[in-house]
Coordinates of C-alpha atoms in Angstrom, one line a residue:
M1 CA -3.0 69.4 -13.3
E2 CA -4.7 72.7 -13.5
G3 CA -6.2 74.1 -10.3
G4 CA -9.7 74.5 -11.9
W5 CA -10.2 70.8 -12.3
S6 CA -12.7 69.2 -10.1
L7 CA -11.9 66.3 -7.7
E8 CA -13.9 63.9 -9.8
G9 CA -11.9 64.8 -12.9
G10 CA -8.7 64.2 -11.0
V11 CA -9.9 60.8 -9.9
L12 CA -10.7 59.9 -13.5
L13 CA -7.3 60.9 -14.7
C14 CA -5.3 59.6 -11.7
L15 CA -4.5 56.3 -13.4
I16 CA -2.6 56.3 -16.7
V17 CA -2.8 52.8 -17.9
S18 CA -0.3 51.5 -20.4
L19 CA -1.6 49.5 -23.4
L20 CA 1.1 46.9 -22.9
L21 CA 2.4 47.6 -26.4
P22 CA 6.1 47.5 -27.4
G23 CA 7.8 50.7 -26.3
R24 CA 5.1 51.5 -23.8
S25 CA 5.4 51.4 -20.0
N26 CA 4.2 48.1 -18.5
S27 CA 2.6 49.6 -15.3
F28 CA -0.2 51.6 -13.9
T29 CA 1.2 55.0 -13.2
I30 CA -0.8 56.4 -10.2
N31 CA -1.3 60.2 -10.2
C32 CA -1.1 60.9 -6.5
S33 CA -1.0 64.6 -6.5
G34 CA -3.1 65.9 -3.6
F35 CA -2.5 62.8 -1.4
D36 CA -0.4 64.9 1.0
Q37 CA -3.2 67.5 1.3
H38 CA -6.5 65.6 1.0
G39 CA -5.4 62.1 2.0
V40 CA -5.3 59.0 -0.2
D41 CA -8.2 58.5 -2.6
P42 CA -9.1 54.7 -2.7
A43 CA -10.4 55.1 -6.2
A44 CA -6.9 55.7 -7.4
F45 CA -6.0 52.1 -6.5
Q46 CA -9.3 50.5 -7.4
T47 CA -8.1 49.0 -10.7
I48 CA -5.2 47.4 -8.9
F49 CA -7.4 46.1 -6.1
N50 CA -9.6 44.4 -8.7
Q51 CA -6.6 42.3 -9.8
K52 CA -5.9 40.9 -6.3
D53 CA -7.1 37.4 -7.4
F54 CA -4.3 37.1 -10.0
R55 CA -0.6 36.8 -9.6
P56 CA 0.7 40.3 -10.4
V57 CA 3.0 39.8 -13.4
I58 CA 3.1 41.4 -16.9
N59 CA 4.2 38.1 -18.6
Y60 CA 2.6 35.1 -16.9
S61 CA 5.5 32.9 -17.9
V62 CA 7.8 34.9 -15.6
P63 CA 7.9 33.7 -12.0
T64 CA 7.3 36.0 -9.1
Q65 CA 10.3 36.5 -6.8
V66 CA 9.3 36.4 -3.1
N67 CA 12.0 37.2 -0.6
I68 CA 11.6 35.8 2.9
S69 CA 13.0 36.6 6.3
F70 CA 11.8 36.1 9.8
V71 CA 12.5 36.9 13.4
L72 CA 12.3 34.2 16.1
S73 CA 11.0 36.2 19.0
A74 CA 10.2 33.4 21.4
I75 CA 10.6 29.6 22.0
L76 CA 7.4 28.8 23.8
E77 CA 7.5 25.1 24.4
V78 CA 9.3 21.9 23.4
D79 CA 7.2 18.8 23.8
E80 CA 9.6 15.8 24.0
Q81 CA 6.7 13.3 24.1
L82 CA 4.9 14.5 21.0
Q83 CA 8.2 15.7 19.3
L84 CA 6.8 19.2 18.8
L85 CA 8.4 22.7 18.9
T86 CA 6.2 25.7 19.6
S87 CA 7.7 29.1 18.6
F88 CA 6.6 32.6 17.8
L89 CA 7.8 34.2 14.6
W90 CA 7.5 37.5 12.8
L91 CA 7.4 36.5 9.1
K92 CA 8.4 39.1 6.5
L93 CA 7.6 38.7 2.8
I94 CA 8.6 41.1 0.0
W95 CA 7.6 40.9 -3.6
K96 CA 6.9 43.3 -6.5
N97 CA 3.7 44.3 -8.1
P98 CA 4.7 45.7 -11.5
F99 CA 1.3 47.4 -11.9
I100 CA 1.9 49.8 -9.0
S101 CA 4.0 52.9 -9.6
W102 CA 3.9 56.6 -8.7
D103 CA 6.1 59.6 -8.6
P104 CA 6.9 60.6 -5.0
E105 CA 7.7 64.1 -6.1
E106 CA 4.1 64.6 -7.2
C107 CA 2.8 63.2 -3.9
G108 CA 4.5 65.5 -1.5
A109 CA 7.5 63.1 -1.0
I110 CA 5.1 60.2 -0.2
S111 CA 7.1 57.1 -1.1
K112 CA 5.3 54.4 1.0
L113 CA 1.7 53.7 1.8
T114 CA -0.1 51.1 3.9
V115 CA -2.8 49.0 2.3
T116 CA -4.9 46.3 3.9
T117 CA -4.0 42.8 2.8
E118 CA -7.6 42.1 1.8
N119 CA -7.0 44.3 -1.3
L120 CA -3.7 42.7 -2.3
W121 CA -2.5 39.5 -3.9
L122 CA -0.6 37.5 -1.2
P123 CA 1.9 34.7 -1.8
D124 CA 0.7 31.4 -0.2
I125 CA 3.9 30.8 1.8
F126 CA 3.5 28.2 4.6
I127 CA 5.8 26.2 6.9
V128 CA 6.0 22.5 5.8
E129 CA 6.6 21.2 9.4
S130 CA 3.7 23.1 10.9
M131 CA 1.0 21.1 12.6
D132 CA -1.5 23.9 13.1
V133 CA -3.8 25.8 10.9
D134 CA -2.6 29.3 10.0
Q135 CA -4.2 31.6 12.6
T136 CA -3.0 34.9 11.1
P137 CA -5.0 37.8 12.5
E138 CA -7.4 39.5 10.2
G139 CA -7.1 43.1 9.1
L140 CA -3.3 43.2 8.7
S141 CA -1.8 45.8 6.4
A142 CA 1.2 45.8 4.1
Y143 CA 3.6 48.5 3.0
V144 CA 3.5 49.5 -0.7
T145 CA 6.3 51.5 -2.1
S146 CA 6.3 53.9 -5.1
D147 CA 8.2 51.4 -7.2
G148 CA 5.7 48.6 -6.6
H149 CA 7.5 46.6 -3.9
I150 CA 5.1 45.2 -1.2
T151 CA 6.3 44.4 2.3
Y152 CA 4.1 42.1 4.4
N153 CA 4.8 41.3 8.0
K154 CA 2.7 38.9 10.0
P155 CA 3.0 37.3 13.4
M156 CA 2.9 33.5 13.5
R157 CA 2.6 31.0 16.4
V158 CA 4.1 27.9 14.9
T159 CA 3.8 24.4 16.3
S160 CA 6.1 22.3 14.1
I161 CA 7.4 18.8 14.1
C162 CA 11.0 18.4 15.4
S163 CA 13.0 15.3 15.9
L164 CA 14.2 15.7 19.5
D165 CA 17.1 13.8 21.0
I166 CA 16.8 13.9 24.8
F167 CA 19.6 11.5 25.7
Y168 CA 21.8 14.3 27.1
F169 CA 18.9 16.0 29.0
P170 CA 19.2 18.5 30.6
F171 CA 22.3 19.4 28.7
D172 CA 20.7 18.7 25.3
Q173 CA 20.8 20.7 22.1
Q174 CA 18.1 20.4 19.5
N175 CA 18.1 21.1 15.8
C176 CA 14.7 21.8 14.3
T177 CA 13.8 22.8 10.8
L178 CA 11.4 25.4 9.5
T179 CA 10.8 25.0 5.7
F180 CA 9.1 27.8 3.8
S181 CA 7.4 26.9 0.6
S182 CA 4.4 27.4 -1.6
F183 CA 1.6 24.8 -1.7
L184 CA 0.2 26.1 -5.0
Y185 CA 2.9 27.8 -7.1
T186 CA 5.7 25.7 -8.7
V187 CA 9.1 27.0 -9.7
E188 CA 7.6 28.1 -13.0
N189 CA 5.4 30.6 -11.1
M190 CA 7.2 31.5 -7.9
L191 CA 10.8 31.6 -6.7
L192 CA 11.9 32.2 -3.1
G193 CA 14.9 34.2 -2.0
M194 CA 16.3 35.8 1.1
E195 CA 15.4 39.3 2.2
K196 CA 18.4 39.5 4.5
E197 CA 21.4 37.3 5.4
V198 CA 21.1 34.5 7.9
W199 CA 23.5 36.1 10.4
E200 CA 21.2 39.2 10.4
I201 CA 18.2 37.0 11.2
V202 CA 20.2 35.4 14.1
D203 CA 21.4 38.7 15.6
T204 CA 17.9 40.2 15.3
S205 CA 16.3 37.2 16.9
R206 CA 18.8 37.2 19.8
D207 CA 18.3 40.9 20.4
I208 CA 14.5 40.9 20.6
V209 CA 13.8 37.5 22.1
R210 CA 11.1 37.9 24.7
T211 CA 11.6 34.7 26.7
Q212 CA 14.1 34.0 29.3
G213 CA 12.8 30.6 29.9
E214 CA 14.1 27.1 29.4
W215 CA 15.6 27.5 25.9
E216 CA 18.1 29.8 24.2
L217 CA 18.9 30.3 20.5
L218 CA 22.3 29.1 19.3
G219 CA 22.2 29.7 15.6
I220 CA 20.3 29.4 12.3
N221 CA 21.6 27.9 9.0
K222 CA 19.8 27.6 5.7
A223 CA 19.5 25.4 2.7
T224 CA 17.6 25.8 -0.6
P225 CA 16.6 22.4 -1.8
K226 CA 13.8 21.8 -4.3
M227 CA 10.7 19.9 -3.2
S228 CA 9.3 17.4 -5.8
V229 CA 5.7 16.4 -5.5
G230 CA 4.8 14.1 -8.4
S231 CA 5.7 15.9 -11.6
S232 CA 5.7 19.3 -9.9
L233 CA 8.7 21.0 -8.5
F234 CA 8.4 23.6 -5.7
D235 CA 11.0 26.1 -4.5
Q236 CA 11.6 26.2 -0.8
I237 CA 14.0 27.6 1.8
M238 CA 14.9 25.4 4.8
F239 CA 16.1 26.9 8.0
Y240 CA 17.9 24.8 10.6
V241 CA 17.3 26.3 14.0
A242 CA 19.7 25.2 16.8
I243 CA 18.5 25.7 20.3
R244 CA 19.9 24.7 23.7
R245 CA 18.3 24.0 27.0
R246 CA 19.3 26.1 30.0
P247 CA 20.2 23.3 32.5
S248 CA 20.3 25.4 35.7
L249 CA 16.8 24.5 36.8
Y250 CA 17.4 20.8 36.5
V251 CA 20.9 20.8 38.0
I252 CA 19.6 22.6 41.1
N253 CA 16.4 20.6 41.5
L254 CA 17.5 17.2 40.3
L255 CA 21.3 16.6 40.3
V256 CA 22.3 18.5 43.4
P257 CA 19.8 16.8 45.8
S258 CA 20.5 13.4 44.4
S259 CA 24.3 14.0 44.8
F260 CA 23.8 15.1 48.4
L261 CA 21.8 11.9 49.2
I262 CA 24.5 9.7 47.6
A263 CA 27.2 11.6 49.5
I264 CA 25.4 11.1 52.8
D265 CA 25.0 7.4 52.0
A266 CA 28.7 7.1 51.3
L267 CA 29.5 8.8 54.6
S268 CA 27.4 6.2 56.4
F269 CA 30.3 3.7 55.8
Y270 CA 32.1 5.5 58.6
L271 CA 29.5 4.1 61.0
P272 CA 30.9 0.9 62.5
A273 CA 29.9 -2.2 60.7
E274 CA 28.7 -3.8 63.9
S275 CA 26.6 -0.7 64.7
E276 CA 22.8 -1.4 65.0
N277 CA 22.0 2.0 63.5
R278 CA 23.7 1.6 60.2
A279 CA 21.1 -0.5 58.4
P280 CA 18.1 1.6 59.6
F281 CA 20.0 4.8 58.5
K282 CA 20.5 3.4 55.0
I283 CA 16.9 2.3 54.8
T284 CA 15.8 5.8 55.7
L285 CA 18.0 7.2 53.0
L286 CA 16.7 4.8 50.4
L287 CA 13.1 5.6 51.2
G288 CA 13.9 9.3 51.1
Y289 CA 15.5 8.9 47.7
N290 CA 12.5 7.2 46.3
V291 CA 10.2 10.0 47.6
F292 CA 12.6 12.5 45.9
L293 CA 12.3 10.7 42.6
L294 CA 8.5 10.6 42.8
M295 CA 8.3 14.3 43.5
M296 CA 10.8 15.3 40.8
N297 CA 9.4 12.9 38.1
K298 CA 7.4 15.7 36.5
L299 CA 10.6 17.5 35.6
L300 CA 11.9 14.5 33.6
P301 CA 11.0 13.9 29.9
A302 CA 7.8 11.9 29.5
S303 CA 9.4 9.7 26.8
G304 CA 12.8 8.2 26.0
T305 CA 15.6 7.3 28.3
P306 CA 17.8 10.3 29.0
L307 CA 21.2 10.1 30.6
I308 CA 20.0 11.6 33.8
S309 CA 17.5 8.7 34.2
V310 CA 20.4 6.3 33.9
Y311 CA 22.2 8.3 36.6
F312 CA 19.2 8.1 38.9
A313 CA 19.0 4.3 38.3
L314 CA 22.7 3.9 39.2
C315 CA 22.2 6.0 42.3
L316 CA 19.3 3.9 43.4
S317 CA 21.2 0.7 42.6
L318 CA 24.2 1.8 44.6
M319 CA 22.0 2.5 47.6
V320 CA 20.2 -0.9 47.3
V321 CA 23.6 -2.7 47.0
S322 CA 24.9 -0.7 50.0
L323 CA 21.9 -1.8 52.1
L324 CA 22.3 -5.4 51.0
E325 CA 26.0 -5.3 51.8
T326 CA 25.2 -3.9 55.3
I327 CA 22.7 -6.7 55.9
F328 CA 25.3 -9.3 54.7
I329 CA 28.0 -7.9 56.9
T330 CA 25.7 -7.8 59.9
Y331 CA 24.9 -11.5 59.2
L332 CA 28.7 -12.4 59.0
L333 CA 29.5 -10.6 62.2
H334 CA 26.7 -12.4 63.9
L335 CA 28.1 -15.8 62.7
A336 CA 31.6 -14.8 63.8
T337 CA 30.3 -14.5 67.3
T338 CA 28.5 -17.8 67.3
Q339 CA 29.8 -20.4 64.8
P340 CA 32.3 -18.9 62.2
P341 CA 31.6 -20.6 58.8
P342 CA 34.5 -22.2 57.0
M343 CA 36.3 -19.9 54.5
P344 CA 37.0 -21.3 51.1
R345 CA 40.7 -21.6 50.1
W346 CA 40.4 -19.2 47.1
L347 CA 38.7 -16.5 49.3
H348 CA 41.4 -17.0 52.0
S349 CA 44.2 -16.6 49.5
Q350 CA 42.5 -13.5 47.9
L351 CA 42.0 -12.0 51.4
L352 CA 45.7 -12.4 52.3
Y353 CA 46.7 -11.0 48.9
W354 CA 44.6 -7.8 49.0
A355 CA 45.4 -7.3 52.7
S356 CA 49.1 -7.0 51.8
P357 CA 50.6 -3.5 52.5
R358 CA 51.6 -3.4 48.9
K359 CA 48.0 -3.5 47.7
C360 CA 45.2 -1.0 47.7
C361 CA 43.9 -2.0 51.1
P362 CA 46.5 -1.1 53.7
T363 CA 47.0 -3.2 56.8
A364 CA 46.7 -0.2 59.0
L365 CA 42.9 -0.5 58.7
W366 CA 43.1 -4.0 60.0
K367 CA 45.5 -3.0 62.8
V368 CA 42.8 -0.7 64.1
N369 CA 39.9 -3.0 63.7
V370 CA 41.4 -6.4 63.6
G371 CA 44.7 -6.3 65.4
P372 CA 46.8 -9.2 66.7
G373 CA 44.9 -9.1 69.9
F374 CA 41.5 -9.1 68.4
T375 CA 39.1 -11.6 69.9
P376 CA 35.5 -12.4 69.2
T377 CA 34.6 -10.5 72.3
H378 CA 34.9 -7.3 70.2
L379 CA 31.9 -8.4 68.2
P380 CA 28.3 -8.0 69.2
G381 CA 26.2 -10.8 70.6
P382 CA 26.1 -12.9 73.7
K383 CA 29.3 -14.9 74.3
E384 CA 30.6 -17.1 77.0
P385 CA 34.1 -16.3 78.2
G386 CA 36.5 -18.5 76.4
Q387 CA 33.6 -20.0 74.4
L388 CA 35.5 -19.8 71.1
V389 CA 39.0 -19.1 72.1
G390 CA 41.3 -21.8 71.1
K391 CA 38.6 -24.0 69.6
E392 CA 40.0 -26.2 66.8
L393 CA 38.3 -26.7 63.5
G394 CA 36.6 -29.9 62.6
P395 CA 37.9 -32.1 59.8
R396 CA 35.4 -30.7 57.2
Q397 CA 36.2 -27.1 58.2
A398 CA 39.9 -27.8 58.0
E399 CA 39.5 -29.3 54.6
L400 CA 37.6 -26.2 53.3
N401 CA 40.3 -23.9 54.7
G402 CA 43.1 -25.8 53.0
G403 CA 43.9 -27.9 56.0
S404 CA 45.4 -24.9 57.7
G405 CA 43.9 -25.9 61.1
L406 CA 42.8 -22.4 62.0
T407 CA 41.1 -21.9 65.3
S408 CA 37.6 -20.4 65.5
T409 CA 39.1 -17.1 66.8
Q410 CA 41.4 -16.9 63.8
L411 CA 38.6 -17.8 61.4
A412 CA 36.4 -15.1 63.0
D413 CA 39.2 -12.6 62.5
L414 CA 39.4 -13.5 58.8
W415 CA 35.6 -13.0 58.3
V416 CA 35.8 -9.6 60.1
Q417 CA 38.7 -8.6 57.7
F418 CA 36.6 -9.7 54.8
S419 CA 33.6 -7.6 56.0
H420 CA 35.7 -4.5 56.4
M421 CA 37.3 -5.1 53.0
M422 CA 33.8 -5.2 51.4
D423 CA 33.1 -1.9 53.1
T424 CA 36.3 -0.4 51.8
F425 CA 35.6 -1.5 48.3
L426 CA 32.0 -0.2 48.2
F427 CA 33.1 3.1 49.8
R428 CA 35.7 3.6 47.1
L429 CA 33.1 2.6 44.4
Y430 CA 30.9 5.4 45.8
L431 CA 33.7 7.9 45.6
L432 CA 34.5 6.9 42.0
F433 CA 30.8 7.2 41.0
L434 CA 30.5 10.7 42.6
A435 CA 33.7 11.9 41.0
S436 CA 32.7 10.5 37.6
S437 CA 29.2 12.2 37.9
I438 CA 30.7 15.6 38.8
I439 CA 33.2 15.4 35.9
T440 CA 30.4 14.4 33.4
V441 CA 28.2 17.2 34.5
I442 CA 31.0 19.8 34.1
V443 CA 32.0 18.4 30.7
L444 CA 28.4 18.4 29.4
W445 CA 27.7 21.8 30.8
N446 CA 30.7 23.4 29.1
T447 CA 30.4 21.5 25.8

């Protein structure tokens, strides 16, 4: 351009529009000389801005290629009751406007400009699973390159439907989908592609994630199925987002206190069965455990039955069974000091079988508690000297005990052995439950 030309003349000649004839260029060539000295003249792009209501293609039968990528910068909330995932994305869309072109050498090496999105045609990409209206801020801009490529970045707070499986809470992993598609343009008008590889999206998301809260990103996979709506076929890209809950908060606040209470309840079996403090101690633990569950209930999922709820139910059941067993043993020991009930033959034979040194319950336990010289005077309750010693069983009692003719003292010893055997069995059941719980937690945490 000659130096004597006026600015108005330069504006009039800044656009050389092709006539779209064979052999001609199919684009607006923008003369941008002077942009590096006097700034961008909006009039140079006005003809292009006037076409923002139409899809920018030379041949309308050719679909527009829109490449998609995103960055998952935060996992804000996972609502188990409503089955919703709330996340924050930076969505990036890239497409080409064939009517935009300029020579960077004539523009002072300017190869990229920013243009407000109000002046550009934008693809109507949305997330199929989204449950919120798009709240994209107004006044955003897009980058326009000298060869007509447009790059549009926008922030999105997305609340999407996600099928959540909370059975393994708090060691659960969730797989949610984010499906990008157009609600207006079919495959004849718009095709979707990837702006970058999936592994790049995952690495970038992990690097810039802003939350160190409850969830962490495991990985992202993609699929490209077509969506059929009636006779129309829409292109879409489906991303499978795998996230995992950080269980530390729940292990420290739920599992550890519960395990401590169960362990203390198991240690209460070392209190003598005839002790008057054993039952009140177990009642206090049971009440404390119920208060603990009420206080920690807000940390549990509001819907469904996770594995941890089953664990709490088993803990509570064990404590209730332990209390009932203590009450029953106290009742048996009271009867043994007054009028020992007859022992059925099957129970007597089982007691002798399991009390054998070859079985799981060693006789050393009985030698301490119920030795050969044990008499009912070792048991609590008022007794007269010699009240039960040597007392023979009646005909009905002898019949129930297989006609063995055991004395009341021997019968009392058998019931005491039976009580201690119940204690041993329940104590070992506690140990088995604690060991199984610890192993399960370790396996789930490391899986």
